[in-house]
Amino acid sequence: MNSSRPADAVVSIENVRLGFEEGDVLRQVSFAVQQRETLVLLGETGSGKTLTLKLAAGLLRPDSGRVSVLGQTVSEMSEDDLLDFRRKIGFVFQEGALFDSLTVADNVAYRLREDRMDEQEIESRVSEILRFVELEHTSDLLPSELSGGMRRRVSIARALINRPPVVLYDSPTAGLDPVTSQTIITLILRLRDLYGVTALLATHRLQDGFALANFRFDPESNRVLPARDSAAQGTRFLVYRDGEVYFEGSPELLAATSDPYLRKFLV
Ligand SMILES: Nc1ncnc2c1ncn2[C@@H]1O[C@H](COP(=O)(O)OP(=O)(O)OP(=O)(O)O)[C@@H](O)[C@H]1O
Ligand SMILES: [Mg+2]
């Protein structure tokens, strides 16, 4: 069902197997994500969504198979090359993973300081990205002084600080109320439509995927508008089941399915 050729894909997972003592989690997984596309990864808890994102980020290696991102074979890279590679990937971790003892601004600046960027440049980049996520007033606060939704926005700002062409979102709306979830999805829409990032988004919330498919960000009016057609938004769904890709296709195809297993996700 996967028509995208790995050759021109931004992210390509080919015949990947990954397991632990308890057995294989991913068994024979293949898929590809094209430039500017958002692939929404669905699956029950423990189905391997987070592991997949970690494979794409080069934080884990598969037991077999190949992982390529931006034309590089991540699964065969040396540790040194991986350090370099990870600069091109924004990872929004499932738990946010902010440093509790650092202020918002220092959390966001973390990667740039690691790269020894000039402090003045860091300051201007940090205020720019904090403005983008509408959190410029929180720069001196600690993560513990923020709401869950604000912390999630700080995680997104931190992941985006070095303007990565590929962003991996791990359950970015988990545990948030519907209104706050909507602000996170709007942020993801803006990143896609303003900067054309290629994204992999793991989620339990099917609504997130449909919102990405059915809406677009219009820079002229600075508003979120209904999409003319969802295919143009480049949103595709992929559902894991028992370590394999059980479904891959458009939001419309998933919405219209009569498959009882898939329908569980639609409820
Ligand atoms: N380091 C590890 N050692 C052993 N098992 C692991 C390890 N990391 C993950 N697993 C197992 O792999 C499976 C898949 O984990 P993963 O975190 O990818 O699931 P998920 O789809 O992201 O779930 P959720 O929706 O709850 O976030 C789980 O059963 C988990 O226990
Ligand atoms: Mg997970």
Tab-separated table of C-alpha atoms in Angstrom, residues 23-257:
chain	number	residue	atom	x	y	z
A	23	GLY	CA	9.998	-10.548	22.404
A	24	ASP	CA	9.798	-8.442	19.282
A	25	VAL	CA	7.962	-5.136	19.478
A	26	LEU	CA	8.421	-4.187	15.822
A	27	ARG	CA	8.520	-7.161	13.488
A	28	GLN	CA	8.683	-6.172	9.845
A	29	VAL	CA	7.948	-2.521	9.702
A	30	SER	CA	8.369	-0.472	6.531
A	31	PHE	CA	7.085	2.973	5.695
A	32	ALA	CA	8.274	6.290	4.328
A	33	VAL	CA	7.549	9.938	4.981
A	34	GLN	CA	7.890	12.458	2.152
A	35	GLN	CA	8.993	16.045	2.439
A	36	ARG	CA	6.414	18.336	4.122
A	37	GLU	CA	4.283	15.356	4.953
A	38	THR	CA	2.968	14.574	8.443
A	39	LEU	CA	2.703	10.885	9.186
A	40	VAL	CA	0.357	10.222	12.091
A	41	LEU	CA	1.377	7.065	13.914
A	42	LEU	CA	-1.425	5.334	15.772
A	43	GLY	CA	-1.445	2.172	17.828
A	44	GLU	CA	-2.360	0.824	21.220
A	45	THR	CA	-0.149	1.547	24.169
A	46	GLY	CA	3.051	-0.497	23.902
A	47	SER	CA	2.706	-0.941	20.136
A	48	GLY	CA	6.077	0.676	19.465
A	49	LYS	CA	5.270	4.279	18.524
A	50	THR	CA	7.885	5.841	20.791
A	51	LEU	CA	10.440	3.226	19.753
A	52	THR	CA	9.825	4.125	16.116
A	53	LEU	CA	10.482	7.805	16.770
A	54	LYS	CA	13.640	6.906	18.667
A	55	LEU	CA	14.806	4.812	15.716
A	56	ALA	CA	14.221	7.751	13.372
A	57	ALA	CA	16.148	10.058	15.715
A	58	GLY	CA	19.056	7.645	15.916
A	59	LEU	CA	18.540	7.182	19.654
A	60	LEU	CA	18.107	3.438	19.090
A	61	ARG	CA	19.327	0.992	16.476
A	62	PRO	CA	17.092	-1.678	14.945
A	63	ASP	CA	17.997	-5.366	15.382
A	64	SER	CA	17.684	-5.620	11.634
A	65	GLY	CA	16.474	-3.514	8.742
A	66	ARG	CA	17.337	-0.001	7.725
A	67	VAL	CA	16.456	3.474	8.940
A	68	SER	CA	17.293	6.391	6.639
A	69	VAL	CA	16.608	10.036	7.299
A	70	LEU	CA	17.488	12.984	5.041
A	71	GLY	CA	19.440	10.679	2.780
A	72	GLN	CA	21.613	9.276	5.564
A	73	THR	CA	21.512	5.710	6.843
A	74	VAL	CA	20.921	6.343	10.529
A	75	SER	CA	20.974	2.673	11.467
A	76	GLU	CA	24.596	2.339	10.344
A	77	MET	CA	26.030	5.630	11.575
A	78	SER	CA	28.941	5.920	13.989
A	79	GLU	CA	28.257	7.569	17.370
A	80	ASP	CA	30.129	10.681	16.215
A	81	ASP	CA	28.056	11.013	13.071
A	82	LEU	CA	24.902	10.450	15.115
A	83	LEU	CA	25.719	13.443	17.309
A	84	ASP	CA	25.884	15.552	14.200
A	85	PHE	CA	22.803	13.978	12.664
A	86	ARG	CA	20.626	14.600	15.738
A	87	ARG	CA	21.016	18.357	15.244
A	88	LYS	CA	18.768	18.025	12.207
A	89	ILE	CA	16.000	16.323	14.151
A	90	GLY	CA	13.584	17.982	16.548
A	91	PHE	CA	12.275	15.546	19.149
A	92	VAL	CA	9.294	16.511	21.285
A	93	PHE	CA	9.406	13.843	23.977
A	94	GLN	CA	6.283	12.190	25.319
A	95	GLU	CA	6.850	13.450	28.856
A	96	GLY	CA	8.214	16.814	27.766
A	97	ALA	CA	11.544	15.930	29.391
A	98	LEU	CA	12.375	19.490	30.429
A	99	PHE	CA	15.200	20.148	32.870
A	100	ASP	CA	13.423	21.041	36.129
A	101	SER	CA	16.252	23.186	37.477
A	102	LEU	CA	16.631	25.323	34.346
A	103	THR	CA	14.431	28.283	33.434
A	104	VAL	CA	12.261	28.162	30.321
A	105	ALA	CA	14.798	30.252	28.393
A	106	ASP	CA	17.710	28.040	29.478
A	107	ASN	CA	15.782	24.889	28.573
A	108	VAL	CA	15.090	26.261	25.115
A	109	ALA	CA	18.670	27.468	24.663
A	110	TYR	CA	20.174	24.157	25.748
A	111	ARG	CA	21.116	22.751	22.339
A	112	LEU	CA	22.511	26.042	21.099
A	113	ARG	CA	24.772	26.309	24.161
A	114	GLU	CA	25.922	22.742	23.560
A	115	ASP	CA	26.859	23.885	20.074
A	116	ARG	CA	28.657	26.911	21.598
A	117	MET	CA	26.668	29.430	19.635
A	118	ASP	CA	27.327	33.084	20.333
A	119	GLU	CA	25.298	34.219	23.415
A	120	GLN	CA	23.758	37.207	21.666
A	121	GLU	CA	22.558	35.011	18.817
A	122	ILE	CA	21.187	32.512	21.360
A	123	GLU	CA	19.238	35.224	23.115
A	124	SER	CA	17.649	36.451	19.927
A	125	ARG	CA	16.789	32.926	18.739
A	126	VAL	CA	15.273	32.044	22.119
A	127	SER	CA	13.055	35.121	22.222
A	128	GLU	CA	11.990	34.517	18.626
A	129	ILE	CA	10.907	30.924	19.270
A	130	LEU	CA	9.267	31.800	22.597
A	131	ARG	CA	7.262	34.453	20.779
A	132	PHE	CA	6.276	31.824	18.217
A	133	VAL	CA	4.871	29.542	20.925
A	134	GLU	CA	3.410	32.593	22.722
A	135	LEU	CA	5.420	32.111	25.876
A	136	GLU	CA	7.793	35.068	25.825
A	137	HIS	CA	6.517	36.189	29.239
A	138	THR	CA	7.613	32.908	30.859
A	139	SER	CA	11.311	32.930	29.972
A	140	ASP	CA	12.516	33.332	33.570
A	141	LEU	CA	10.111	30.809	35.081
A	142	LEU	CA	10.886	27.211	35.982
A	143	PRO	CA	8.956	24.351	34.332
A	144	SER	CA	7.249	23.631	37.697
A	145	GLU	CA	5.686	27.104	37.535
A	146	LEU	CA	3.917	26.371	34.232
A	147	SER	CA	0.728	24.528	33.296
A	148	GLY	CA	0.951	21.201	31.436
A	149	GLY	CA	0.059	22.844	28.133
A	150	MET	CA	2.684	25.546	28.583
A	151	ARG	CA	5.325	22.941	29.395
A	152	ARG	CA	4.416	21.101	26.205
A	153	ARG	CA	4.877	24.338	24.235
A	154	VAL	CA	8.285	24.848	25.855
A	155	SER	CA	9.242	21.305	24.753
A	156	ILE	CA	8.214	22.170	21.209
A	157	ALA	CA	10.220	25.411	21.334
A	158	ARG	CA	13.235	23.507	22.618
A	159	ALA	CA	12.956	20.885	19.881
A	160	LEU	CA	12.714	23.589	17.208
A	161	ILE	CA	15.402	25.950	18.374
A	162	ASN	CA	17.932	24.889	15.757
A	163	ARG	CA	15.332	24.890	12.975
A	164	PRO	CA	15.364	21.180	12.184
A	165	PRO	CA	13.829	20.057	8.875
A	166	VAL	CA	12.369	16.951	10.545
A	167	VAL	CA	10.306	17.010	13.728
A	168	LEU	CA	9.211	13.967	15.726
A	169	TYR	CA	6.273	14.619	18.037
A	170	ASP	CA	5.660	11.965	20.649
A	171	SER	CA	2.051	12.165	21.890
A	172	PRO	CA	2.151	15.964	22.053
A	173	THR	CA	-1.421	16.281	23.353
A	174	ALA	CA	-1.424	13.373	25.814
A	175	GLY	CA	-2.897	14.361	29.150
A	176	LEU	CA	-4.091	17.771	27.963
A	177	ASP	CA	-7.669	19.028	27.907
A	178	PRO	CA	-9.334	19.517	24.488
A	179	VAL	CA	-8.813	23.291	24.378
A	180	THR	CA	-5.132	23.070	25.274
A	181	SER	CA	-4.692	20.181	22.831
A	182	GLN	CA	-6.095	22.441	20.139
A	183	THR	CA	-3.443	25.092	20.841
A	184	ILE	CA	-0.738	22.435	20.470
A	185	ILE	CA	-2.213	21.196	17.189
A	186	THR	CA	-2.439	24.779	15.928
A	187	LEU	CA	1.227	25.185	16.719
A	188	ILE	CA	2.055	22.027	14.744
A	189	LEU	CA	-0.082	23.306	11.838
A	190	ARG	CA	1.774	26.609	11.836
A	191	LEU	CA	5.143	24.863	11.779
A	192	ARG	CA	4.054	22.717	8.877
A	193	ASP	CA	2.490	25.486	6.832
A	194	LEU	CA	5.020	28.242	7.565
A	195	TYR	CA	8.237	26.232	7.486
A	196	GLY	CA	7.326	23.043	5.646
A	197	VAL	CA	8.719	20.689	8.264
A	198	THR	CA	8.439	16.969	7.693
A	199	ALA	CA	6.876	15.315	10.714
A	200	LEU	CA	6.154	12.030	12.379
A	201	LEU	CA	3.510	12.339	15.056
A	202	ALA	CA	2.673	9.544	17.479
A	203	THR	CA	-0.673	9.896	19.186
A	204	HIS	CA	-3.631	8.112	20.772
A	205	ARG	CA	-5.912	10.936	19.768
A	206	LEU	CA	-7.256	10.407	16.304
A	207	GLN	CA	-8.784	13.902	16.411
A	208	ASP	CA	-5.245	15.294	16.296
A	209	GLY	CA	-4.649	13.569	12.990
A	210	PHE	CA	-7.955	14.718	11.546
A	211	ALA	CA	-7.308	18.291	12.671
A	212	LEU	CA	-3.954	18.225	10.867
A	213	ALA	CA	-5.618	16.869	7.735
A	214	ASN	CA	-8.641	19.158	7.709
A	215	PHE	CA	-7.132	22.504	8.624
A	216	ARG	CA	-4.360	24.718	7.404
A	217	PHE	CA	-2.624	27.771	8.733
A	218	ASP	CA	-3.042	30.858	6.606
A	219	PRO	CA	-0.146	33.272	7.168
A	220	GLU	CA	-1.968	36.199	5.543
A	221	SER	CA	-4.866	36.250	7.957
A	222	ASN	CA	-2.763	34.613	10.698
A	223	ARG	CA	-5.611	32.164	11.231
A	224	VAL	CA	-6.368	28.472	11.082
A	225	LEU	CA	-8.777	27.817	8.197
A	226	PRO	CA	-10.488	24.706	6.831
A	227	ALA	CA	-8.284	22.931	4.304
A	228	ARG	CA	-9.478	22.895	0.715
A	229	ASP	CA	-8.705	19.221	0.447
A	230	SER	CA	-7.072	17.105	3.066
A	231	ALA	CA	-4.739	15.309	0.653
A	232	ALA	CA	-3.073	18.643	-0.056
A	233	GLN	CA	-2.227	18.944	3.626
A	234	GLY	CA	-0.042	15.866	3.309
A	235	THR	CA	-1.403	13.995	6.292
A	236	ARG	CA	-1.277	10.224	6.220
A	237	PHE	CA	-2.206	7.722	8.915
A	238	LEU	CA	-0.387	4.583	9.880
A	239	VAL	CA	-1.709	2.100	12.433
A	240	TYR	CA	0.464	-0.473	14.177
A	241	ARG	CA	-0.894	-3.805	15.293
A	242	ASP	CA	1.113	-6.709	16.706
A	243	GLY	CA	4.397	-5.210	15.588
A	244	GLU	CA	3.332	-4.635	12.011
A	245	VAL	CA	1.814	-1.890	9.906
A	246	TYR	CA	-1.857	-2.824	9.941
A	247	PHE	CA	-3.156	0.206	8.052
A	248	GLU	CA	-1.593	2.926	5.986
A	249	GLY	CA	-3.580	5.543	4.128
A	250	SER	CA	-5.437	8.806	4.003
A	251	PRO	CA	-7.624	10.150	6.817
A	252	GLU	CA	-10.662	9.624	4.559
A	253	LEU	CA	-9.801	5.972	4.053
A	254	LEU	CA	-9.464	5.408	7.785
A	255	ALA	CA	-12.647	7.325	8.561
A	256	ALA	CA	-14.586	5.163	6.085
A	257	THR	CA	-13.206	1.820	7.214
